[in-house]
């Protein structure tokens, strides 16, 4: 029997639309619309898509940082949307997040010792000496060695890559089984990205962690993912094993994203077919009828603007929402 760490079913999140200082009672931003997925232990599900497609909102919904409009989210079989605030507080130690910007996510007025002490002070009854020992061990795990040289430094004394290692250490403090990594390497130099991705893979294997990895960089996706979910205007358009997605993309939007990814080999780049999307992403307040991608799809037909495509499994583990397939 397969045991899933995370099971999301038909999650929706609509935000009231605003105009200036006023809210509209009749219009809503369709940030996440009927999304379902599962993540097993030691797996990484990556979410890709253009800005505004709902990636970060979905990540926050899985941690219940936002309350859903509809749907269920099960952590190890437990629906977290039904928990009381106190029950949710106790569960948070097992569900953590790594933020995008290592410069903004660490309190500049606190030392590494103070930053990494917070999870233990809130969720455990450890003594001061025991907490220090835990912090030193965490710094070793994330590659800041010797840890005694780093424990009493402030964030401004570290490079961007080192700060993100501290962010990873903070997420690992209470031995979580599920981590949302929200663009964790996008703010880092290219030379440092590989190091942080390698660190994330190492700690995933060591501590049996399930990742929801949010990114717009398909090169990063290929190096860290088990499976990939492509989102457009709050909906899933394709969900597949990482190798299948790159070798056999089916949805036109997925093909467009892959076509826009730089290829380091100039000869291969010249041979690749170009697929440039026209127009702008429609408003999530008033999404197009039928397939939401039809206004930009080069192969759209009349039916695409009339009927909403269902997400169906065309091959084992490969789901697509498209009338043309």
Coordinates of C-alpha atoms in Angstrom, one line a residue:
X1 CA 0.0 0.0 0.0
X2 CA 1.4 3.4 -1.1
X3 CA 1.6 6.0 1.8
X4 CA 1.4 9.6 0.8
X5 CA 2.8 12.4 2.9
X6 CA 0.7 15.0 1.1
X7 CA -2.7 14.4 -0.6
X8 CA -4.4 17.5 -2.0
X9 CA -7.9 17.1 -3.4
X10 CA -9.8 19.7 -5.4
X11 CA -8.2 22.7 -3.7
X12 CA -9.6 26.1 -4.6
X13 CA -8.6 29.6 -3.4
X14 CA -10.5 32.7 -4.5
X15 CA -9.6 36.1 -3.2
X16 CA -12.1 39.0 -3.3
X17 CA -11.1 41.4 -6.1
X18 CA -10.1 44.9 -5.1
X19 CA -10.3 48.3 -6.8
X20 CA -8.3 50.9 -4.9
X21 CA -9.4 50.6 -1.3
X22 CA -12.7 48.9 -2.1
X23 CA -13.5 45.2 -2.3
X24 CA -15.9 43.8 -4.9
X25 CA -18.5 41.5 -3.5
X26 CA -19.2 39.9 -6.9
X27 CA -15.8 39.3 -8.4
X28 CA -13.0 37.1 -7.3
X29 CA -9.4 36.3 -8.2
X30 CA -9.2 32.6 -9.2
X31 CA -5.8 32.1 -7.7
X32 CA -6.0 28.3 -7.4
X33 CA -8.9 26.4 -9.1
X34 CA -9.6 22.7 -8.4
X35 CA -6.0 21.4 -8.0
X36 CA -5.3 17.8 -6.8
X37 CA -2.0 16.0 -6.4
X38 CA -0.1 13.6 -4.1
X39 CA 3.5 13.5 -2.9
X40 CA 5.2 10.4 -1.4
X41 CA 8.1 10.3 1.1
X42 CA 11.5 11.3 -0.5
X43 CA 9.7 12.6 -3.6
X44 CA 9.9 16.1 -5.1
X45 CA 6.9 17.5 -6.9
X46 CA 7.9 20.7 -8.8
X47 CA 5.4 23.4 -9.8
X48 CA 6.2 25.4 -12.9
X49 CA 4.4 28.2 -14.7
X50 CA 4.4 31.9 -15.4
X51 CA 4.2 34.5 -12.6
X52 CA 0.7 34.7 -11.3
X53 CA -0.3 31.2 -12.2
X54 CA -0.9 30.3 -8.5
X55 CA 2.3 28.4 -7.6
X56 CA 3.1 30.2 -4.3
X57 CA -0.6 30.5 -3.3
X58 CA -0.8 26.7 -3.7
X59 CA 2.3 26.2 -1.6
X60 CA 0.9 28.4 1.2
X61 CA -2.4 26.5 1.0
X62 CA -0.6 23.2 1.7
X63 CA 0.8 24.7 4.9
X64 CA -2.6 26.3 5.7
X65 CA -1.0 29.7 5.7
X66 CA -4.1 30.6 3.6
X67 CA -7.5 29.1 4.4
X68 CA -8.9 27.4 1.3
X69 CA -12.1 28.3 -0.5
X70 CA -12.8 24.6 -1.1
X71 CA -10.9 21.3 -0.9
X72 CA -9.0 19.1 1.4
X73 CA -5.3 18.7 2.2
X74 CA -4.2 15.6 4.0
X75 CA -0.8 15.3 5.8
X76 CA -0.1 11.6 6.5
X77 CA -3.9 11.0 6.2
X78 CA -5.0 13.9 8.5
X79 CA -7.0 16.7 6.9
X80 CA -5.3 19.8 8.2
X81 CA -8.2 22.0 7.2
X82 CA -10.3 20.4 9.9
X83 CA -7.8 21.0 12.7
X84 CA -8.2 23.6 15.4
X85 CA -5.6 26.4 15.7
X86 CA -3.9 24.6 18.6
X87 CA -3.8 21.3 16.7
X88 CA -2.4 23.1 13.7
X89 CA 0.2 24.8 15.8
X90 CA 1.5 21.4 17.0
X91 CA 1.5 20.0 13.5
X92 CA 3.5 22.9 12.0
X93 CA 6.8 21.4 13.3
X94 CA 6.3 18.7 10.6
X95 CA 5.5 21.1 7.8
X96 CA 8.0 23.8 7.0
X97 CA 8.9 26.3 4.3
X98 CA 12.2 27.6 2.7
X99 CA 11.7 31.1 1.4
X100 CA 12.8 32.6 -1.9
X101 CA 14.9 35.6 -0.7
X102 CA 17.6 34.7 1.9
X103 CA 18.2 38.4 2.5
X104 CA 14.6 39.1 3.5
X105 CA 13.8 35.9 5.3
X106 CA 16.3 36.2 8.1
X107 CA 15.9 38.8 10.9
X108 CA 18.9 41.2 10.5
X109 CA 18.8 42.0 14.3
X110 CA 19.3 38.4 15.4
X111 CA 22.2 36.1 15.4
X112 CA 22.2 32.6 13.9
X113 CA 21.9 31.2 17.4
X114 CA 18.8 33.4 18.1
X115 CA 17.2 32.6 14.7
X116 CA 17.7 28.8 15.0
X117 CA 16.6 28.8 18.6
X118 CA 13.1 29.9 17.9
X119 CA 11.7 26.6 16.6
X120 CA 13.0 24.8 19.7
X121 CA 11.8 27.5 22.1
X122 CA 8.3 27.3 20.6
X123 CA 7.8 23.6 20.1
X124 CA 10.1 21.8 22.6
X125 CA 11.1 21.9 26.3
X126 CA 14.9 21.6 25.6
X127 CA 17.4 23.3 27.8
X128 CA 19.6 26.1 26.6
X129 CA 22.6 23.8 26.3
X130 CA 20.6 21.2 24.4
X131 CA 19.3 23.8 22.0
X132 CA 22.9 25.0 21.4
X133 CA 23.9 21.4 20.6
X134 CA 21.0 21.1 18.2
X135 CA 22.0 24.3 16.4
X136 CA 25.6 23.3 16.0
X137 CA 24.5 20.0 14.5
X138 CA 22.2 21.8 12.1
X139 CA 25.0 24.1 10.9
X140 CA 27.1 21.0 10.3
X141 CA 24.3 19.3 8.3
X142 CA 23.9 22.4 6.0
X143 CA 27.7 22.7 5.5
X144 CA 28.5 25.7 7.7
X145 CA 31.6 24.3 9.4
X146 CA 33.1 24.6 11.8
X147 CA 29.8 25.6 13.3
X148 CA 31.3 27.5 16.3
X149 CA 32.6 30.1 13.9
X150 CA 29.0 30.9 12.6
X151 CA 26.7 30.5 15.5
X152 CA 27.0 34.1 16.8
X153 CA 27.2 35.9 13.5
X154 CA 24.5 38.2 12.1
X155 CA 22.9 37.6 8.7
X156 CA 24.8 40.5 7.1
X157 CA 28.0 38.7 7.7
X158 CA 27.1 35.9 5.3
X159 CA 26.9 35.5 1.6
X160 CA 23.6 34.8 -0.2
X161 CA 24.4 31.1 -0.4
X162 CA 25.3 30.9 3.2
X163 CA 22.1 32.7 4.2
X164 CA 20.1 30.2 2.3
X165 CA 21.9 27.4 4.1
X166 CA 20.7 29.0 7.3
X167 CA 17.2 29.1 5.9
X168 CA 17.5 25.4 5.2
X169 CA 18.8 24.7 8.7
X170 CA 15.8 26.6 10.2
X171 CA 13.4 24.5 8.1
X172 CA 15.1 21.3 9.2
X173 CA 15.2 22.2 12.9
X174 CA 12.2 20.1 14.0
X175 CA 12.7 17.1 11.6
X176 CA 9.8 17.9 9.2
X177 CA 8.5 15.4 6.8
X178 CA 7.2 18.0 4.3
X179 CA 8.8 21.2 3.1
X180 CA 7.6 23.8 0.6
X181 CA 10.6 25.2 -1.2
X182 CA 9.4 28.5 -2.7
X183 CA 11.9 29.5 -5.4
X184 CA 14.8 28.7 -3.0
X185 CA 17.6 29.3 -5.5
X186 CA 16.2 32.1 -7.8
X187 CA 17.9 34.9 -5.8
X188 CA 21.3 33.2 -5.9
X189 CA 24.2 33.3 -8.3
X190 CA 24.4 30.5 -10.8
X191 CA 27.6 29.2 -9.2
X192 CA 25.8 28.8 -5.8
X193 CA 22.5 27.3 -7.1
X194 CA 24.0 23.9 -7.7
X195 CA 25.4 23.8 -4.2
X196 CA 22.0 24.6 -2.6
X197 CA 20.2 22.1 -4.9
X198 CA 22.7 19.4 -3.9
X199 CA 22.2 20.2 -0.2
X200 CA 18.4 19.9 -0.6
X201 CA 18.8 16.5 -2.3
X202 CA 21.2 15.3 0.5
X203 CA 18.9 16.4 3.4
X204 CA 15.9 14.9 1.6
X205 CA 17.6 11.5 1.4
X206 CA 18.9 11.7 4.9
X207 CA 15.7 12.9 6.7
X208 CA 13.0 11.3 4.3
X209 CA 11.5 14.6 3.3
X210 CA 8.8 15.3 0.7
X211 CA 9.3 18.5 -1.2
X212 CA 6.8 20.8 -3.0
X213 CA 9.3 22.7 -5.1
X214 CA 8.1 26.0 -6.6
X215 CA 10.2 27.4 -9.5
X216 CA 10.0 29.0 -12.9
X217 CA 13.4 27.6 -13.9
X218 CA 13.0 24.4 -15.9
X219 CA 16.7 23.6 -15.7
X220 CA 16.4 23.5 -11.9
X221 CA 13.2 21.3 -12.3
X222 CA 15.0 18.7 -14.3
X223 CA 17.8 18.4 -11.7
X224 CA 15.7 18.0 -8.5
X225 CA 12.2 16.7 -9.4
X226 CA 10.5 13.4 -9.2
X227 CA 7.4 14.7 -11.0
X228 CA 6.4 18.1 -12.4
X229 CA 3.0 19.9 -12.3
X230 CA 2.5 22.7 -15.0
X231 CA 0.0 25.4 -13.9
X232 CA -1.7 28.0 -16.0
X233 CA -4.1 30.6 -14.5
X234 CA -4.6 28.6 -11.3
X235 CA -5.2 25.2 -13.0
X236 CA -3.1 22.1 -13.7
X237 CA -2.6 21.7 -17.4
X238 CA -0.1 18.8 -17.2
X239 CA 1.2 16.5 -14.5
X240 CA 3.9 13.9 -15.2
X241 CA 7.1 12.1 -14.2
X242 CA 10.0 14.5 -14.8
X243 CA 11.5 12.4 -17.5
X244 CA 8.2 12.0 -19.4
X245 CA 7.5 15.7 -19.2
X246 CA 10.8 16.7 -20.8
X247 CA 11.0 13.8 -23.3
X248 CA 7.3 13.8 -24.3
X249 CA 5.5 17.1 -23.4
X250 CA 1.8 17.0 -24.4
X251 CA 0.2 20.3 -23.5
X252 CA 0.9 23.2 -25.8
X253 CA 1.7 25.4 -22.8
X254 CA 4.3 22.9 -21.6
X255 CA 5.8 22.8 -25.0
X256 CA 6.0 26.6 -25.1
X257 CA 7.8 26.7 -21.7
X258 CA 10.3 24.1 -22.8
X259 CA 10.9 25.9 -26.1
X260 CA 11.7 29.0 -24.1
X261 CA 14.3 27.3 -22.0
X262 CA 17.9 28.1 -23.0
X263 CA 20.0 25.2 -24.3
X264 CA 23.8 25.4 -23.6
X265 CA 24.6 23.6 -26.9
X266 CA 24.4 26.1 -29.8
X267 CA 23.9 23.4 -32.5
X268 CA 21.0 21.9 -30.6
X269 CA 19.5 25.3 -30.0
X270 CA 19.5 26.0 -33.8
X271 CA 17.7 22.8 -34.6
X272 CA 15.0 23.2 -31.9
X273 CA 11.6 24.4 -33.1
X274 CA 10.6 27.7 -31.7
X275 CA 7.2 28.2 -30.1
X276 CA 6.5 31.8 -29.1
X277 CA 3.3 32.6 -27.3
X278 CA 1.3 35.6 -28.4
X279 CA -0.7 37.9 -26.2
X280 CA -0.8 38.4 -22.4
X281 CA -1.9 36.1 -19.7
X282 CA -5.7 36.7 -19.2
X283 CA -7.0 38.2 -15.9
X284 CA -7.5 35.6 -13.1
X285 CA -10.5 37.8 -12.1
X286 CA -12.3 36.9 -15.4
X287 CA -10.6 33.8 -16.8
X288 CA -11.6 32.8 -20.4
X289 CA -14.4 30.3 -20.9
X290 CA -13.4 26.8 -22.0
X291 CA -9.7 26.1 -21.9
X292 CA -8.1 29.0 -20.2
X293 CA -5.1 28.7 -22.5
X294 CA -7.0 29.0 -25.8
X295 CA -6.5 32.7 -26.1
X296 CA -2.8 32.2 -26.6
X297 CA -2.7 28.6 -28.0
X298 CA -1.4 28.5 -31.6
X299 CA -3.5 25.3 -32.3
X300 CA -6.8 26.4 -30.6
X301 CA -10.1 25.3 -32.2
X302 CA -13.7 26.4 -31.7
X303 CA -14.3 23.7 -29.0
X304 CA -11.3 25.1 -27.0
X305 CA -13.2 28.3 -26.2
X306 CA -16.5 26.5 -25.4
X307 CA -15.8 23.4 -23.3
X308 CA -13.5 23.1 -20.3
X309 CA -11.0 20.3 -20.8
X310 CA -10.8 17.7 -18.0
X311 CA -7.4 16.6 -16.6
X312 CA -7.2 13.0 -17.8
X313 CA -4.5 10.3 -17.6
X314 CA -3.4 9.5 -21.1
X315 CA -0.4 7.4 -20.0
X316 CA 0.5 5.9 -16.7
X317 CA 1.3 8.8 -14.4
X318 CA 0.9 11.4 -17.2
X319 CA -2.1 13.7 -17.0
X320 CA -3.1 16.4 -19.5
X321 CA -6.0 18.8 -19.8
X322 CA -6.3 19.5 -23.5
X323 CA -9.0 18.9 -26.2
X324 CA -6.4 18.4 -28.9
X325 CA -4.7 15.3 -27.4

